[in-house]
């Protein structure tokens, strides 16, 4: 979704945000899987899990949410938390987590 990257209009034709990739993800989620972070934070902007190493964009939070925690419908009621951990460094990606009871 456009909310999942800092500059969606500039990236419409870039891998990771191509129309066919967005379509695949929509079909996946409609098949019975849930993006638990986005369902719990539907309007939260600036929540990214990947930043290019170029141009210091991590410090500016110009990123993408490329990493997802999904569960099927049977597990949805067991989810107690879904988070992105941008303060954990060491990679161009940061960890994401889904906690189940």
Tab-separated table of N, CA and C in Angstrom:
chain	number	residue	atom	x	y	z
A	1	UNK	N	0.839	-1.175	0.000
A	1	UNK	CA	0.000	0.000	0.000
A	1	UNK	C	0.886	1.241	0.000
A	2	UNK	N	0.407	2.310	-0.558
A	2	UNK	CA	1.213	3.541	-0.573
A	2	UNK	C	1.682	3.993	0.812
A	3	UNK	N	0.918	3.722	1.850
A	3	UNK	CA	1.323	4.119	3.204
A	3	UNK	C	2.591	3.395	3.651
A	4	UNK	N	2.937	2.299	2.975
A	4	UNK	CA	4.067	1.476	3.402
A	4	UNK	C	5.404	1.881	2.797
A	5	UNK	N	5.455	3.015	2.137
A	5	UNK	CA	6.739	3.563	1.729
A	5	UNK	C	6.684	5.075	1.742
A	6	UNK	N	7.842	5.668	1.923
A	6	UNK	CA	7.912	7.111	2.109
A	6	UNK	C	7.542	7.882	0.843
A	7	UNK	N	7.879	7.340	-0.306
A	7	UNK	CA	7.671	8.066	-1.566
A	7	UNK	C	7.008	7.154	-2.605
A	8	UNK	N	5.729	6.851	-2.418
A	8	UNK	CA	5.082	5.895	-3.322
A	8	UNK	C	5.008	6.370	-4.770
A	9	UNK	N	4.720	7.622	-5.013
A	9	UNK	CA	4.583	8.102	-6.397
A	9	UNK	C	5.882	7.968	-7.178
A	10	UNK	N	7.009	8.203	-6.533
A	10	UNK	CA	8.296	8.103	-7.197
A	10	UNK	C	8.735	6.663	-7.407
A	11	UNK	N	8.061	5.708	-6.791
A	11	UNK	CA	8.496	4.314	-6.842
A	11	UNK	C	7.502	3.371	-7.515
A	12	UNK	N	6.554	3.917	-8.236
A	12	UNK	CA	5.524	3.083	-8.857
A	12	UNK	C	6.078	2.017	-9.790
A	13	UNK	N	7.209	2.261	-10.399
A	13	UNK	CA	7.782	1.302	-11.345
A	13	UNK	C	9.052	0.639	-10.824
A	14	UNK	N	9.271	0.712	-9.530
A	14	UNK	CA	10.451	0.098	-8.935
A	14	UNK	C	10.106	-1.237	-8.281
A	15	UNK	N	11.022	-2.212	-8.379
A	15	UNK	CA	10.792	-3.494	-7.711
A	15	UNK	C	10.486	-3.296	-6.228
A	16	UNK	N	9.519	-4.039	-5.757
A	16	UNK	CA	9.051	-3.908	-4.391
A	16	UNK	C	7.739	-3.160	-4.310
A	17	UNK	N	7.428	-2.399	-5.369
A	17	UNK	CA	6.172	-1.646	-5.399
A	17	UNK	C	5.538	-1.697	-6.786
A	18	UNK	N	5.939	-2.666	-7.582
A	18	UNK	CA	5.371	-2.817	-8.917
A	18	UNK	C	3.894	-3.201	-8.822
A	19	UNK	N	3.089	-2.819	-9.804
A	19	UNK	CA	1.660	-3.162	-9.762
A	19	UNK	C	1.411	-4.657	-9.564
A	20	UNK	N	2.197	-5.506	-10.239
A	20	UNK	CA	1.970	-6.944	-10.098
A	20	UNK	C	2.332	-7.442	-8.694
A	21	UNK	N	3.295	-6.808	-8.049
A	21	UNK	CA	3.646	-7.184	-6.681
A	21	UNK	C	2.558	-6.756	-5.706
A	22	UNK	N	2.037	-5.564	-5.898
A	22	UNK	CA	0.941	-5.098	-5.044
A	22	UNK	C	-0.303	-5.959	-5.237
A	23	UNK	N	-0.550	-6.351	-6.466
A	23	UNK	CA	-1.695	-7.211	-6.764
A	23	UNK	C	-1.537	-8.575	-6.092
A	24	UNK	N	-0.330	-9.145	-6.174
A	24	UNK	CA	-0.078	-10.433	-5.528
A	24	UNK	C	-0.319	-10.342	-4.031
A	25	UNK	N	0.189	-9.281	-3.410
A	25	UNK	CA	0.021	-9.135	-1.958
A	25	UNK	C	-1.453	-8.975	-1.608
A	26	UNK	N	-2.200	-8.246	-2.391
A	26	UNK	CA	-3.635	-8.098	-2.132
A	26	UNK	C	-4.344	-9.441	-2.219
A	27	UNK	N	-3.997	-10.234	-3.230
A	27	UNK	CA	-4.607	-11.562	-3.365
A	27	UNK	C	-4.231	-12.459	-2.186
A	28	UNK	N	-2.986	-12.405	-1.774
A	28	UNK	CA	-2.517	-13.188	-0.627
A	28	UNK	C	-3.327	-12.843	0.619
A	29	UNK	N	-3.493	-11.551	0.881
A	29	UNK	CA	-4.221	-11.135	2.075
A	29	UNK	C	-5.709	-11.481	1.978
A	30	UNK	N	-6.257	-11.438	0.791
A	30	UNK	CA	-7.671	-11.806	0.610
A	30	UNK	C	-7.889	-13.315	0.695
A	31	UNK	N	-6.810	-14.100	0.630
A	31	UNK	CA	-6.945	-15.557	0.669
A	31	UNK	C	-7.021	-16.102	2.095
A	32	UNK	N	-7.062	-15.219	3.078
A	32	UNK	CA	-7.204	-15.679	4.454
A	32	UNK	C	-6.044	-15.344	5.357
A	33	UNK	N	-5.136	-14.511	4.888
A	33	UNK	CA	-4.009	-14.089	5.718
A	33	UNK	C	-4.189	-12.632	6.112
A	34	UNK	N	-3.579	-12.261	7.235
A	34	UNK	CA	-3.746	-10.921	7.787
A	34	UNK	C	-2.390	-10.279	8.037
A	35	UNK	N	-2.235	-9.069	7.569
A	35	UNK	CA	-1.066	-8.241	7.852
A	35	UNK	C	-1.340	-7.603	9.206
A	36	UNK	N	-0.890	-8.256	10.265
A	36	UNK	CA	-1.322	-7.858	11.599
A	36	UNK	C	-0.811	-6.477	12.021
A	37	UNK	N	0.377	-6.097	11.581
A	37	UNK	CA	0.859	-4.758	11.927
A	37	UNK	C	-0.054	-3.691	11.320
A	38	UNK	N	-0.363	-3.820	10.052
A	38	UNK	CA	-1.183	-2.800	9.396
A	38	UNK	C	-2.624	-2.837	9.897
A	39	UNK	N	-3.143	-3.998	10.209
A	39	UNK	CA	-4.501	-4.058	10.755
A	39	UNK	C	-4.589	-3.363	12.106
A	40	UNK	N	-3.522	-3.443	12.886
A	40	UNK	CA	-3.505	-2.787	14.204
A	40	UNK	C	-3.113	-1.314	14.116
A	41	UNK	N	-2.494	-0.927	13.009
A	41	UNK	CA	-2.017	0.458	12.830
A	41	UNK	C	-2.398	0.946	11.434
A	42	UNK	N	-3.688	1.029	11.137
A	42	UNK	CA	-4.106	1.282	9.754
A	42	UNK	C	-3.669	2.629	9.177
A	43	UNK	N	-3.472	3.611	10.017
A	43	UNK	CA	-3.129	4.946	9.525
A	43	UNK	C	-1.735	5.410	9.917
A	44	UNK	N	-0.940	4.530	10.508
A	44	UNK	CA	0.383	4.924	10.988
A	44	UNK	C	1.348	5.085	9.818
A	45	UNK	N	1.792	6.292	9.609
A	45	UNK	CA	2.762	6.582	8.551
A	45	UNK	C	4.173	6.538	9.127
A	46	UNK	N	5.150	6.313	8.277
A	46	UNK	CA	6.541	6.323	8.698
A	46	UNK	C	7.003	5.056	9.395
A	47	UNK	N	6.213	3.995	9.295
A	47	UNK	CA	6.565	2.711	9.922
A	47	UNK	C	7.212	1.823	8.864
A	48	UNK	N	8.534	1.849	8.812
A	48	UNK	CA	9.258	1.145	7.759
A	48	UNK	C	10.196	0.099	8.351
A	49	UNK	N	10.530	-0.885	7.515
A	49	UNK	CA	11.438	-1.947	7.950
A	49	UNK	C	12.682	-2.054	7.072
A	50	UNK	N	12.794	-1.190	6.063
A	50	UNK	CA	13.955	-1.215	5.170
A	50	UNK	C	14.285	0.206	4.731
A	51	UNK	N	15.595	0.482	4.683
A	51	UNK	CA	16.106	1.763	4.216
A	51	UNK	C	17.338	1.490	3.374
A	52	UNK	N	17.456	2.167	2.264
A	52	UNK	CA	18.650	2.040	1.436
A	52	UNK	C	19.863	2.518	2.239
A	53	UNK	N	21.012	1.948	1.909
A	53	UNK	CA	22.246	2.417	2.529
A	53	UNK	C	22.711	3.744	1.939
A	54	UNK	N	22.123	4.144	0.841
A	54	UNK	CA	22.573	5.357	0.157
A	54	UNK	C	21.905	6.613	0.717
A	55	UNK	N	22.625	7.682	0.684
A	55	UNK	CA	22.117	9.032	0.947
A	55	UNK	C	21.616	9.256	2.381
A	56	UNK	N	21.979	8.406	3.319
A	56	UNK	CA	21.581	8.609	4.715
A	56	UNK	C	20.077	8.595	4.943
A	57	UNK	N	19.354	7.798	4.174
A	57	UNK	CA	17.897	7.847	4.260
A	57	UNK	C	17.331	7.228	5.543
A	58	UNK	N	18.082	6.340	6.182
A	58	UNK	CA	17.554	5.772	7.432
A	58	UNK	C	17.404	6.866	8.480
A	59	UNK	N	18.386	7.724	8.588
A	59	UNK	CA	18.316	8.819	9.557
A	59	UNK	C	17.157	9.764	9.252
A	60	UNK	N	16.777	9.855	7.984
A	60	UNK	CA	15.652	10.705	7.572
A	60	UNK	C	14.334	9.932	7.536
A	61	UNK	N	14.392	8.641	7.815
A	61	UNK	CA	13.241	7.730	7.766
A	61	UNK	C	12.538	7.747	6.403
A	62	UNK	N	13.344	7.697	5.361
A	62	UNK	CA	12.805	7.560	4.000
A	62	UNK	C	12.953	6.092	3.642
A	63	UNK	N	11.958	5.314	4.018
A	63	UNK	CA	12.069	3.872	3.878
A	63	UNK	C	10.858	3.214	3.263
A	64	UNK	N	10.863	1.907	3.372
A	64	UNK	CA	9.788	1.050	2.886
A	64	UNK	C	9.455	0.033	3.968
A	65	UNK	N	8.237	-0.382	4.024
A	65	UNK	CA	7.868	-1.520	4.874
A	65	UNK	C	7.835	-2.749	3.967
A	66	UNK	N	8.954	-3.453	3.930
A	66	UNK	CA	9.097	-4.629	3.071
A	66	UNK	C	8.911	-5.934	3.835
A	67	UNK	N	8.980	-5.881	5.136
A	67	UNK	CA	8.945	-7.082	5.960
A	67	UNK	C	7.609	-7.131	6.709
A	68	UNK	N	6.943	-8.244	6.579
A	68	UNK	CA	5.587	-8.368	7.101
A	68	UNK	C	5.492	-9.535	8.068
A	69	UNK	N	4.619	-9.388	9.047
A	69	UNK	CA	4.225	-10.499	9.901
A	69	UNK	C	2.778	-10.800	9.569
A	70	UNK	N	2.538	-11.967	9.003
A	70	UNK	CA	1.169	-12.330	8.650
A	70	UNK	C	0.766	-13.599	9.388
A	71	UNK	N	-0.503	-13.706	9.651
A	71	UNK	CA	-1.069	-14.911	10.251
A	71	UNK	C	-2.344	-15.260	9.500
A	72	UNK	N	-2.712	-16.531	9.578
A	72	UNK	CA	-3.981	-16.909	8.971
A	72	UNK	C	-5.120	-16.569	9.930
A	73	UNK	N	-6.332	-16.669	9.437
A	73	UNK	CA	-7.501	-16.287	10.225
A	73	UNK	C	-7.600	-17.087	11.521
A	74	UNK	N	-7.191	-18.352	11.495
A	74	UNK	CA	-7.267	-19.180	12.699
A	74	UNK	C	-6.391	-18.654	13.837
A	75	UNK	N	-5.309	-17.976	13.505
A	75	UNK	CA	-4.394	-17.452	14.534
A	75	UNK	C	-4.673	-16.000	14.914
A	76	UNK	N	-5.505	-15.322	14.171
A	76	UNK	CA	-5.676	-13.883	14.360
A	76	UNK	C	-6.065	-13.520	15.785
A	77	UNK	N	-6.946	-14.280	16.398
A	77	UNK	CA	-7.376	-13.939	17.757
A	77	UNK	C	-6.303	-14.229	18.811
A	78	UNK	N	-5.227	-14.876	18.420
A	78	UNK	CA	-4.123	-15.142	19.347
A	78	UNK	C	-3.037	-14.062	19.303
A	79	UNK	N	-3.132	-13.134	18.373
A	79	UNK	CA	-2.124	-12.071	18.244
A	79	UNK	C	-2.301	-11.077	19.386
A	80	UNK	N	-1.214	-10.837	20.115
A	80	UNK	CA	-1.241	-9.850	21.196
A	80	UNK	C	-0.446	-8.594	20.850
A	81	UNK	N	0.449	-8.699	19.869
A	81	UNK	CA	1.253	-7.537	19.498
A	81	UNK	C	1.870	-7.775	18.129
A	82	UNK	N	2.034	-6.697	17.397
A	82	UNK	CA	2.760	-6.713	16.129
A	82	UNK	C	3.564	-5.428	16.078
A	83	UNK	N	4.852	-5.549	15.811
A	83	UNK	CA	5.718	-4.374	15.905
A	83	UNK	C	6.819	-4.389	14.858
A	84	UNK	N	7.319	-3.205	14.600
A	84	UNK	CA	8.516	-2.992	13.789
A	84	UNK	C	9.548	-2.396	14.738
A	85	UNK	N	10.798	-2.848	14.626
A	85	UNK	CA	11.841	-2.439	15.565
A	85	UNK	C	12.946	-1.649	14.849
A	86	UNK	N	12.671	-0.396	14.487
A	86	UNK	CA	13.637	0.379	13.702
A	86	UNK	C	14.909	0.748	14.441
A	87	UNK	N	14.912	0.668	15.745
A	87	UNK	CA	16.114	1.026	16.508
A	87	UNK	C	17.144	-0.091	16.553
A	88	UNK	N	16.773	-1.259	16.052
A	88	UNK	CA	17.739	-2.364	15.984
A	88	UNK	C	18.427	-2.271	14.632
A	89	UNK	N	19.727	-2.040	14.665
A	89	UNK	CA	20.482	-1.839	13.438
A	89	UNK	C	21.385	-3.034	13.173
A	90	UNK	N	22.157	-2.929	12.107
A	90	UNK	CA	23.062	-4.004	11.725
A	90	UNK	C	22.770	-4.499	10.323
A	91	UNK	N	21.712	-3.994	9.734
A	91	UNK	CA	21.295	-4.387	8.390
A	91	UNK	C	20.519	-3.222	7.790
A	92	UNK	N	20.263	-3.305	6.497
A	92	UNK	CA	19.383	-2.315	5.888
A	92	UNK	C	17.914	-2.604	6.203
A	93	UNK	N	17.643	-3.787	6.769
A	93	UNK	CA	16.317	-4.137	7.275
A	93	UNK	C	16.363	-4.104	8.796
A	94	UNK	N	15.207	-3.900	9.412
A	94	UNK	CA	15.111	-4.061	10.861
A	94	UNK	C	14.141	-5.200	11.148
A	95	UNK	N	14.195	-5.753	12.341
A	95	UNK	CA	13.287	-6.853	12.678
A	95	UNK	C	11.836	-6.395	12.773
A	96	UNK	N	10.953	-7.316	12.473
A	96	UNK	CA	9.529	-7.149	12.747
A	96	UNK	C	9.124	-8.329	13.629
A	97	UNK	N	8.074	-8.148	14.410
A	97	UNK	CA	7.662	-9.232	15.297
A	97	UNK	C	6.149	-9.315	15.391
A	98	UNK	N	5.692	-10.530	15.626
A	98	UNK	CA	4.285	-10.804	15.927
A	98	UNK	C	4.292	-11.682	17.172
A	99	UNK	N	3.603	-11.242	18.194
A	99	UNK	CA	3.530	-12.004	19.442
A	99	UNK	C	2.164	-12.672	19.525
A	100	UNK	N	2.191	-13.959	19.860
A	100	UNK	CA	0.960	-14.740	20.000
A	100	UNK	C	0.792	-15.188	21.443
A	101	UNK	N	-0.454	-15.310	21.876
A	101	UNK	CA	-0.692	-15.849	23.233
A	101	UNK	C	-0.934	-17.327	23.141
